[in-house]
Short mmCIF file of C-alpha atoms and ligand atoms in Angstrom, two decimals:
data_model
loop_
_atom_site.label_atom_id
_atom_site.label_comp_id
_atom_site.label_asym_id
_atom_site.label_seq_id
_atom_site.Cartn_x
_atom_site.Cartn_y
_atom_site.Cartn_z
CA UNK A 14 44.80 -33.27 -113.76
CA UNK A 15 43.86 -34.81 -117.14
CA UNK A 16 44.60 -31.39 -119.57
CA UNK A 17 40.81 -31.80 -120.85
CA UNK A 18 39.21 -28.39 -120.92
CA UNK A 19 37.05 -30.35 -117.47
CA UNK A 20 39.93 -30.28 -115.90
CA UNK A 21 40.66 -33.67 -113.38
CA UNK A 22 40.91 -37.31 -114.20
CA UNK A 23 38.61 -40.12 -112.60
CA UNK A 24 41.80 -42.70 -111.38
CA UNK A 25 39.17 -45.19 -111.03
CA UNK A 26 37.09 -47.50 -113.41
CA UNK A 27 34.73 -45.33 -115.60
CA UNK A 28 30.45 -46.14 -115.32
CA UNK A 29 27.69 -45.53 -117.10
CA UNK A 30 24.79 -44.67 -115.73
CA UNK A 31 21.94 -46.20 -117.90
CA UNK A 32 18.30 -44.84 -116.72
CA UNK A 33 15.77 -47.91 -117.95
CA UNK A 34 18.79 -50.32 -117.17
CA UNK A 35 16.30 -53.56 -116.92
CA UNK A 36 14.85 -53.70 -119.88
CA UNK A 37 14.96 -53.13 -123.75
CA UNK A 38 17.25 -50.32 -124.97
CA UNK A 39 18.80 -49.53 -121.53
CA UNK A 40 19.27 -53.14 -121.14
CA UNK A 41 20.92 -53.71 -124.54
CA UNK A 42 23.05 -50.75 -123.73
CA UNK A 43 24.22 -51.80 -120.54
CA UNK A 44 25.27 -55.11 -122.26
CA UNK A 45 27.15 -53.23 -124.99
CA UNK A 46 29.13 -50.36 -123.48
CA UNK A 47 30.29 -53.27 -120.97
CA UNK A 48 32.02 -54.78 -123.71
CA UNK A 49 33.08 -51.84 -125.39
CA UNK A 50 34.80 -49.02 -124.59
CA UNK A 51 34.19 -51.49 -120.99
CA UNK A 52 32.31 -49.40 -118.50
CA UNK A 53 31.11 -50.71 -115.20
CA UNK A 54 27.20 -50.14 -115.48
CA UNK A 55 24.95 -48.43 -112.45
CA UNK A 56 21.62 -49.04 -113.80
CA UNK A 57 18.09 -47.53 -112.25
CA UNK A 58 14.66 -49.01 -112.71
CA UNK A 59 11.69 -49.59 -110.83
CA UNK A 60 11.99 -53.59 -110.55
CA UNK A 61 9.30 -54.46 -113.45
CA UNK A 62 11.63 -56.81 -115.25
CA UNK A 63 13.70 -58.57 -113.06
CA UNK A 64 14.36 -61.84 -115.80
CA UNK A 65 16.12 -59.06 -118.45
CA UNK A 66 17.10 -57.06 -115.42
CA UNK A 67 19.20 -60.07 -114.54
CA UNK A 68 20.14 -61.61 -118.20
CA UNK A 69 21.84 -58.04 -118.01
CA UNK A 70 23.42 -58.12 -114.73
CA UNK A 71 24.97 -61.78 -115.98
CA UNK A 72 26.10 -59.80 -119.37
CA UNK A 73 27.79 -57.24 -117.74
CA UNK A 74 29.34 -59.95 -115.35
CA UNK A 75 30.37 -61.73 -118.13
CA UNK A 76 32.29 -58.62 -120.27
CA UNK A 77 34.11 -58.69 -116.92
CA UNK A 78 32.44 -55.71 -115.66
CA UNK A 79 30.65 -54.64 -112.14
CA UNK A 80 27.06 -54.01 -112.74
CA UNK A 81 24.96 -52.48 -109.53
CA UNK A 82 20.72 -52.12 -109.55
CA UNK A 83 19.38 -48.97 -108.34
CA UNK A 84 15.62 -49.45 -107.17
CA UNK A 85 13.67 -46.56 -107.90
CA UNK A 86 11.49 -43.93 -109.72
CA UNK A 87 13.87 -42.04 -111.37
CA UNK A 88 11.42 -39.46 -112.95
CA UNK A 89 11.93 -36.65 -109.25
CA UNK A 90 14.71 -34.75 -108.88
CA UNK A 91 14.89 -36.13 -105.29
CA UNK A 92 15.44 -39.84 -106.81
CA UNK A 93 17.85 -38.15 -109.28
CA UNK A 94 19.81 -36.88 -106.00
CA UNK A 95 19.72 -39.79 -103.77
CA UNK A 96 21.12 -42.16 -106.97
CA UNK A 97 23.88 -39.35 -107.56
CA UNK A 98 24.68 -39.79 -103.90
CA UNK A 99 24.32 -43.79 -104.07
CA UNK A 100 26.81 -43.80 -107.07
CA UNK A 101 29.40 -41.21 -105.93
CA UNK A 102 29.90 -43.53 -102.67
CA UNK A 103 29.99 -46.92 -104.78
CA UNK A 104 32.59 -44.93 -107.67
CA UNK A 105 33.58 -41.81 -106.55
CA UNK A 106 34.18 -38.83 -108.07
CA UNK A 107 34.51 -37.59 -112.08
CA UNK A 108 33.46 -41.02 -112.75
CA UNK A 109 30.62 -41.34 -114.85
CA UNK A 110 31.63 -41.44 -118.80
CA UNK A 111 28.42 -41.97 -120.18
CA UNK A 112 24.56 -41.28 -119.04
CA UNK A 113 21.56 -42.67 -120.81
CA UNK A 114 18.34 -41.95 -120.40
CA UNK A 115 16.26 -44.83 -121.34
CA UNK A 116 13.02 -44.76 -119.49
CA UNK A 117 9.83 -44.92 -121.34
CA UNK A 118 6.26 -44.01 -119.19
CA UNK A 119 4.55 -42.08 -121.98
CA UNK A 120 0.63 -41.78 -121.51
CA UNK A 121 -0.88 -43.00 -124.56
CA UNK A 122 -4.25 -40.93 -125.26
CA UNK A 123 -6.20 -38.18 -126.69
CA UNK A 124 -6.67 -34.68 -125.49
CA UNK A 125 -10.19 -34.34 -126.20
CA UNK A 126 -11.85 -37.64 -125.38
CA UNK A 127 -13.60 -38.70 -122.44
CA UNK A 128 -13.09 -41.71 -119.93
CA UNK A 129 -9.72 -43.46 -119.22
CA UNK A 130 -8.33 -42.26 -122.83
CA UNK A 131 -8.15 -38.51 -122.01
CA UNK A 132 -5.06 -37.15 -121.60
CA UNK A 133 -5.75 -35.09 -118.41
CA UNK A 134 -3.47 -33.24 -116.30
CA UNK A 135 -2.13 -35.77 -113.91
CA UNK A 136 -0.99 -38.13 -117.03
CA UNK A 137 0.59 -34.83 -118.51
CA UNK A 138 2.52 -33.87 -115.79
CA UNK A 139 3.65 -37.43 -114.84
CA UNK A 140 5.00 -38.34 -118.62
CA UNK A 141 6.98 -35.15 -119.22
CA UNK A 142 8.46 -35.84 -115.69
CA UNK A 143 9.41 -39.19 -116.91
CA UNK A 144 10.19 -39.16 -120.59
CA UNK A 145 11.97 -35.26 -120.27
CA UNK A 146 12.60 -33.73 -117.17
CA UNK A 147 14.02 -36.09 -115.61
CA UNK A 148 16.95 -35.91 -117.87
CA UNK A 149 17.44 -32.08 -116.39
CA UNK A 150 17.32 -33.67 -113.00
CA UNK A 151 19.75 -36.22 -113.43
CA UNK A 152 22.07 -33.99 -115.34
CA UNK A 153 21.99 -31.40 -112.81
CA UNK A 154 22.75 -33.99 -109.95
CA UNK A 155 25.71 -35.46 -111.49
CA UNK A 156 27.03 -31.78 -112.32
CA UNK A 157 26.21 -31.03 -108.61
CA UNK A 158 27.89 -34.72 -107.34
CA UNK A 159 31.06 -34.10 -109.34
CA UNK A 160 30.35 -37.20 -111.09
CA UNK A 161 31.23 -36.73 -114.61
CA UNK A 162 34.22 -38.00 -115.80
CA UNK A 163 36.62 -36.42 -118.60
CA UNK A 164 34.91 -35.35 -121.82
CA UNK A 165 31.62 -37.36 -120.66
CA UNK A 166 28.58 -38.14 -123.21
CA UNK A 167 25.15 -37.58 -122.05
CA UNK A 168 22.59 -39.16 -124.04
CA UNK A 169 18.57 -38.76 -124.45
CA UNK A 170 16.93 -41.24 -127.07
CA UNK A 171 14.13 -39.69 -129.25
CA UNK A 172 11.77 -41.57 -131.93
CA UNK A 173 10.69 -40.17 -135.16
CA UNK A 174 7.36 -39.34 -134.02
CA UNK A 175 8.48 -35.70 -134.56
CA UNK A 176 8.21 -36.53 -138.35
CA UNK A 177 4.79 -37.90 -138.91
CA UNK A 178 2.10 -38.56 -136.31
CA UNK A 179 0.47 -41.38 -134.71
CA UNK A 180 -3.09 -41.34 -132.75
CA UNK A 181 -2.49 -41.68 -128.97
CA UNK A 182 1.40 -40.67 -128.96
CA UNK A 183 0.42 -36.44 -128.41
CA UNK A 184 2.40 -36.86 -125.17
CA UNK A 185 5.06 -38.93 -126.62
CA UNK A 186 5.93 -36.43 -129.19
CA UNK A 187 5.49 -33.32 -126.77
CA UNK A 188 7.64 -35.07 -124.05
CA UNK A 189 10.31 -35.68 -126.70
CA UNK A 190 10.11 -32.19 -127.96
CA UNK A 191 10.78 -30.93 -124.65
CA UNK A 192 13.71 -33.45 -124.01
CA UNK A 193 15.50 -32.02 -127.87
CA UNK A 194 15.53 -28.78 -126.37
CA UNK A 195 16.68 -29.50 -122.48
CA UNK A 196 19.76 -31.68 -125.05
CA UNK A 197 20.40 -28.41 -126.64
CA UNK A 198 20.84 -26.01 -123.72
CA UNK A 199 22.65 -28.78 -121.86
CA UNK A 200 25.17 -29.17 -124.59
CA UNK A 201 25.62 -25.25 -124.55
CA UNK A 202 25.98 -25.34 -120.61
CA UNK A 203 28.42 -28.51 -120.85
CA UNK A 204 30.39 -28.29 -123.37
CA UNK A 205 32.25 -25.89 -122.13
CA UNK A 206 33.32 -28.15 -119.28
CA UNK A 207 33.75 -31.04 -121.82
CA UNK A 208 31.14 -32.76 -121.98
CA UNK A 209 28.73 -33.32 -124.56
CA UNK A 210 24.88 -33.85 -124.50
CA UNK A 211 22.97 -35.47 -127.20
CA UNK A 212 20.13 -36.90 -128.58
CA UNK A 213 19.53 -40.14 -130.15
CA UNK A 214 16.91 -40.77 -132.90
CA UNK A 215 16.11 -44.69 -134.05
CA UNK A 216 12.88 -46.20 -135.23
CA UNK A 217 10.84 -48.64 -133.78
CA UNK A 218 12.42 -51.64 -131.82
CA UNK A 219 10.62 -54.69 -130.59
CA UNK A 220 10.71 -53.69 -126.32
CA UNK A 221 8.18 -53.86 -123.51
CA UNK A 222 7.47 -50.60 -123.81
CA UNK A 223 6.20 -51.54 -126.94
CA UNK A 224 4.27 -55.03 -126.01
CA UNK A 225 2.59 -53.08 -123.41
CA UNK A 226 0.82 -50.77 -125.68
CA UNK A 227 0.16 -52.99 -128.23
CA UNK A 228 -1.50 -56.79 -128.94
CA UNK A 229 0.15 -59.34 -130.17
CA UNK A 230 -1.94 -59.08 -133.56
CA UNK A 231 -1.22 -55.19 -133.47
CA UNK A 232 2.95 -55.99 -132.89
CA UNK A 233 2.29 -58.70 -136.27
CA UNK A 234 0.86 -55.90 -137.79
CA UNK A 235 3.64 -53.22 -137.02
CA UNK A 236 6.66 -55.61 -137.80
CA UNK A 237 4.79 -55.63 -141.51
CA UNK A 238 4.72 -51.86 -142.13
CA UNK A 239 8.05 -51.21 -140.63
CA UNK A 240 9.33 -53.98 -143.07
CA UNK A 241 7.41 -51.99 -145.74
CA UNK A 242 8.51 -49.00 -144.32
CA UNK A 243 11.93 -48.95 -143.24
CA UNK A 244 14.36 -48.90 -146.84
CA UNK A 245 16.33 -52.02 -145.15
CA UNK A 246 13.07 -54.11 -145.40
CA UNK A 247 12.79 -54.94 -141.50
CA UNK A 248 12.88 -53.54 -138.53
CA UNK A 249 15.62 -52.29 -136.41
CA UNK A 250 16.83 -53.62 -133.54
CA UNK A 251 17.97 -52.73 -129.59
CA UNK A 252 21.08 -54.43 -130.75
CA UNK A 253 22.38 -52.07 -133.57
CA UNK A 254 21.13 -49.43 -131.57
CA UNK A 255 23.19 -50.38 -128.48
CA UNK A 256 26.51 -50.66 -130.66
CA UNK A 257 25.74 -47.26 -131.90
CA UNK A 258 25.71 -45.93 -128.75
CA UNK A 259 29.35 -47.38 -127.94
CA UNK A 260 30.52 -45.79 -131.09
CA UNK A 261 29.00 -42.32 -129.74
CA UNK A 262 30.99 -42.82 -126.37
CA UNK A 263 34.39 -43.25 -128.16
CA UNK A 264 36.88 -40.80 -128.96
CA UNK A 265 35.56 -40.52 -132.76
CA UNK A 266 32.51 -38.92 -131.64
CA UNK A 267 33.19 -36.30 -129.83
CA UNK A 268 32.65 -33.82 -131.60
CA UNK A 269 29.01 -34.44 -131.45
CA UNK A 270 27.13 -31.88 -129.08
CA UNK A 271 23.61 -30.76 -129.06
CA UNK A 272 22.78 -33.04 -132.11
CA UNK A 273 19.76 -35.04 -133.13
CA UNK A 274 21.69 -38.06 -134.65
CA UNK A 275 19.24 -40.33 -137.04
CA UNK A 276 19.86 -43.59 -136.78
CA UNK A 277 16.03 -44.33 -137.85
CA UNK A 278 17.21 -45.93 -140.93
CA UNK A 279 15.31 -43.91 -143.10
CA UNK A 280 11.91 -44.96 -141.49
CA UNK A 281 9.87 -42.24 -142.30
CA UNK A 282 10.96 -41.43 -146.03
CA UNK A 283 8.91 -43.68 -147.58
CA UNK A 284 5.42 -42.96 -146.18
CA UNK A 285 4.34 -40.82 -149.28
CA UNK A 286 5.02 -43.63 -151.41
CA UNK A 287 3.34 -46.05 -148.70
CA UNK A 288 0.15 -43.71 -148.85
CA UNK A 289 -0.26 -43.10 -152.75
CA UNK A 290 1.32 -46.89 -153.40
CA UNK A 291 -0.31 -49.10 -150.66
N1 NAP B 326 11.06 -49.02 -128.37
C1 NAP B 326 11.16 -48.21 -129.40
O1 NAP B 326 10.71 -48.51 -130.52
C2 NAP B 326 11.87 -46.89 -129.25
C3 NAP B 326 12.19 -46.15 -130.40
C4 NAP B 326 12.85 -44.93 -130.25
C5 NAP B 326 13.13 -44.44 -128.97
N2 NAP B 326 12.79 -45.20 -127.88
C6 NAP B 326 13.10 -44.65 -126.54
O2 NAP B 326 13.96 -45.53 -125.85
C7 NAP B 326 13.72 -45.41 -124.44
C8 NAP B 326 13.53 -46.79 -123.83
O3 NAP B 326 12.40 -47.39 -124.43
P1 NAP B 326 12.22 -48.97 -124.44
O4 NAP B 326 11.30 -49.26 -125.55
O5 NAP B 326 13.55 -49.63 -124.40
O6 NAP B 326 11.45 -49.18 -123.05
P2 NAP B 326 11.27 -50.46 -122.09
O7 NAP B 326 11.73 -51.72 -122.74
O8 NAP B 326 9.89 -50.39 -121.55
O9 NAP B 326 12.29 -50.14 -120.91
C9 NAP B 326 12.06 -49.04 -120.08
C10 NAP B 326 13.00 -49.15 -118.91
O10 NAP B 326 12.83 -48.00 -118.08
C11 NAP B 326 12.48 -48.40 -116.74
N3 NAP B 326 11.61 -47.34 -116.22
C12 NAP B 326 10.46 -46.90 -116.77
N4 NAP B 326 9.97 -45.87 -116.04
C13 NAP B 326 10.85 -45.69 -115.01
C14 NAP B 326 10.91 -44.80 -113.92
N5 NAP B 326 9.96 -43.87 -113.70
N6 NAP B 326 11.95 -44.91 -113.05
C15 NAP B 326 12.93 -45.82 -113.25
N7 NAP B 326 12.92 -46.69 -114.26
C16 NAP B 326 11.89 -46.63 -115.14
C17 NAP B 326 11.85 -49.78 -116.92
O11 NAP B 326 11.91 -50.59 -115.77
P3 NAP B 326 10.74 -50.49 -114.63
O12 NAP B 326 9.44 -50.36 -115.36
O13 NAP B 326 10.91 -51.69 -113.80
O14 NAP B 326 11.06 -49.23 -113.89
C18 NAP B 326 12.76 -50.33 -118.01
O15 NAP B 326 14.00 -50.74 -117.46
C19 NAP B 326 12.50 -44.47 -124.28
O16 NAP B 326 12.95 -43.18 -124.01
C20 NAP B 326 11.86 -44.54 -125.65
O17 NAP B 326 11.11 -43.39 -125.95
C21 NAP B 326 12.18 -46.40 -127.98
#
């Protein structure tokens, strides 16, 4: 036994288990908790990016770390099952010191317009299983595995589009909302056990999810206003978030549970000015 209020110690290597592994901020994670506190990464995506998918793989390889893929949706709790089961057989039990949830499928739209931009049912229910219910799944199946390690960190990543709003990004902000709270009750169901469960906030970073919504003149555009926006003068990148996240899985941060942390930067606190000043 390892005397943490969990109880048990995982003998073995210690994994994360980065949801959105391929690409952008799973990616960037994957390549820094390798490194530091040196976790072997089990990483799920759907196969979309298989150059980053592998610059990762290579990354992890290269901190010395074993890195497996995971093909799937991860958004049903039957995916969120069968990976539990894939990555209890590959590291066995109480193993898992850190989950991320980095998947991004937001439907970009309006409630009341007509044509492709209305946010109808269909898109509703298939973003909030993506961007927040999938985090109960996955949480759930690891508790259910006996997966997590000793004092593990669960992490969901949030935007500041709970702040001030954009067109298009109602189901972005309402799928986030949804996540804040599932972080909350999680903590309060986990921490008991020793875990903690939080939530992530950073501004804009330059990812595919990103390029796929916008055009290259648009991205111009939005690297200007975040550098007018964001105190620092520029925009923030997967990078610094990515070492954040390997401070939040040490030792020093455990004391964290059911937080929003903001790591935007101060993004948002200088829109007032932006709007009477522009
Ligand atoms: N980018 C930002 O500015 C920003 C700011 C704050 C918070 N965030 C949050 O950070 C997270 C990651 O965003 P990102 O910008 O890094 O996205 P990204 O570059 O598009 O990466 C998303 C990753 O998730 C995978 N994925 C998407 N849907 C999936 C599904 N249903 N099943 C399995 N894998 C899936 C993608 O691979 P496949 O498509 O191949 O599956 C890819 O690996 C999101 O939660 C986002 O809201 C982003």
């Amino acid at each position: 036994m390892g005397g943490t209020p969990g109880g048990g110690s995982s003998s073995g290597p210690q994994w994360a288990l980065i949801l959105g592994a391929s690409s952008g901020t799973g990616a960037a994670i994957a390549e820094a908790v390798a490194r530091r506190p040196g976790l072997d990464v089990f990483g799920v995506h759907r196969g979309r990016y298989a150059d980053s998918a592998a610059r990762m793989e290579q990354a992890v390889r290269g901190a010395g770390r074993r890195v497996e893929l995971w093909q799937a949706d991860a958004s049903t709790p039957e995916s969120a099952e069968a990976g539990a089961e894939a990555l209890r057989r590959l590291a066995g039990p109480r193993s898992v010191k850190l989950f991320v949830h980095s998947i991004a499928g937001a439907s970009m739209g309006h409630f009341l317009s007509r044509g492709e931009d209305r946010l109808h049912a269909r898109r509703i229910r298939r973003t909030f299983d993506t961007m927040a219910h999938s985090f109960v799944y996955w949480a759930q199946a690891l508790v259910e595995a006996d997966l997590l390690a000793p004092e593990a960190r669960l992490l969901g990543l949030q935007n500041p589009l709970d702040e001030t709003l954009l067109p298009n990004t109602a189901l972005v902000s309402a799928s986030k909302a949804a996540l804040e709270m599932y972080v909350r009750h999680l903590a309060v169901e986990l921490g008991p056990l020793g875990h903690r469960v939080n939530l992530l906030k950073f501004g804009t970073v330059m990812t595919p999810a990103l390029k796929h919504v916008y055009s290259p003149e648009a991205l111009a555009r939005l690297e200007q206003a975040h550098a007018r926006m964001n105190p620092a003068g520029r925009m923030c990148t997967v990078e610094e978030v990515a070492r954040f996240v390997t401070v939040l899985a040490g030792e020093d941060a455990a004391w964290f549970n059911g937080a929003t942390i903001d790591f935007s930067g101060g993004m948002t606190l200088k829109l007032l000015d932006l709007v009477l000043n522009p």
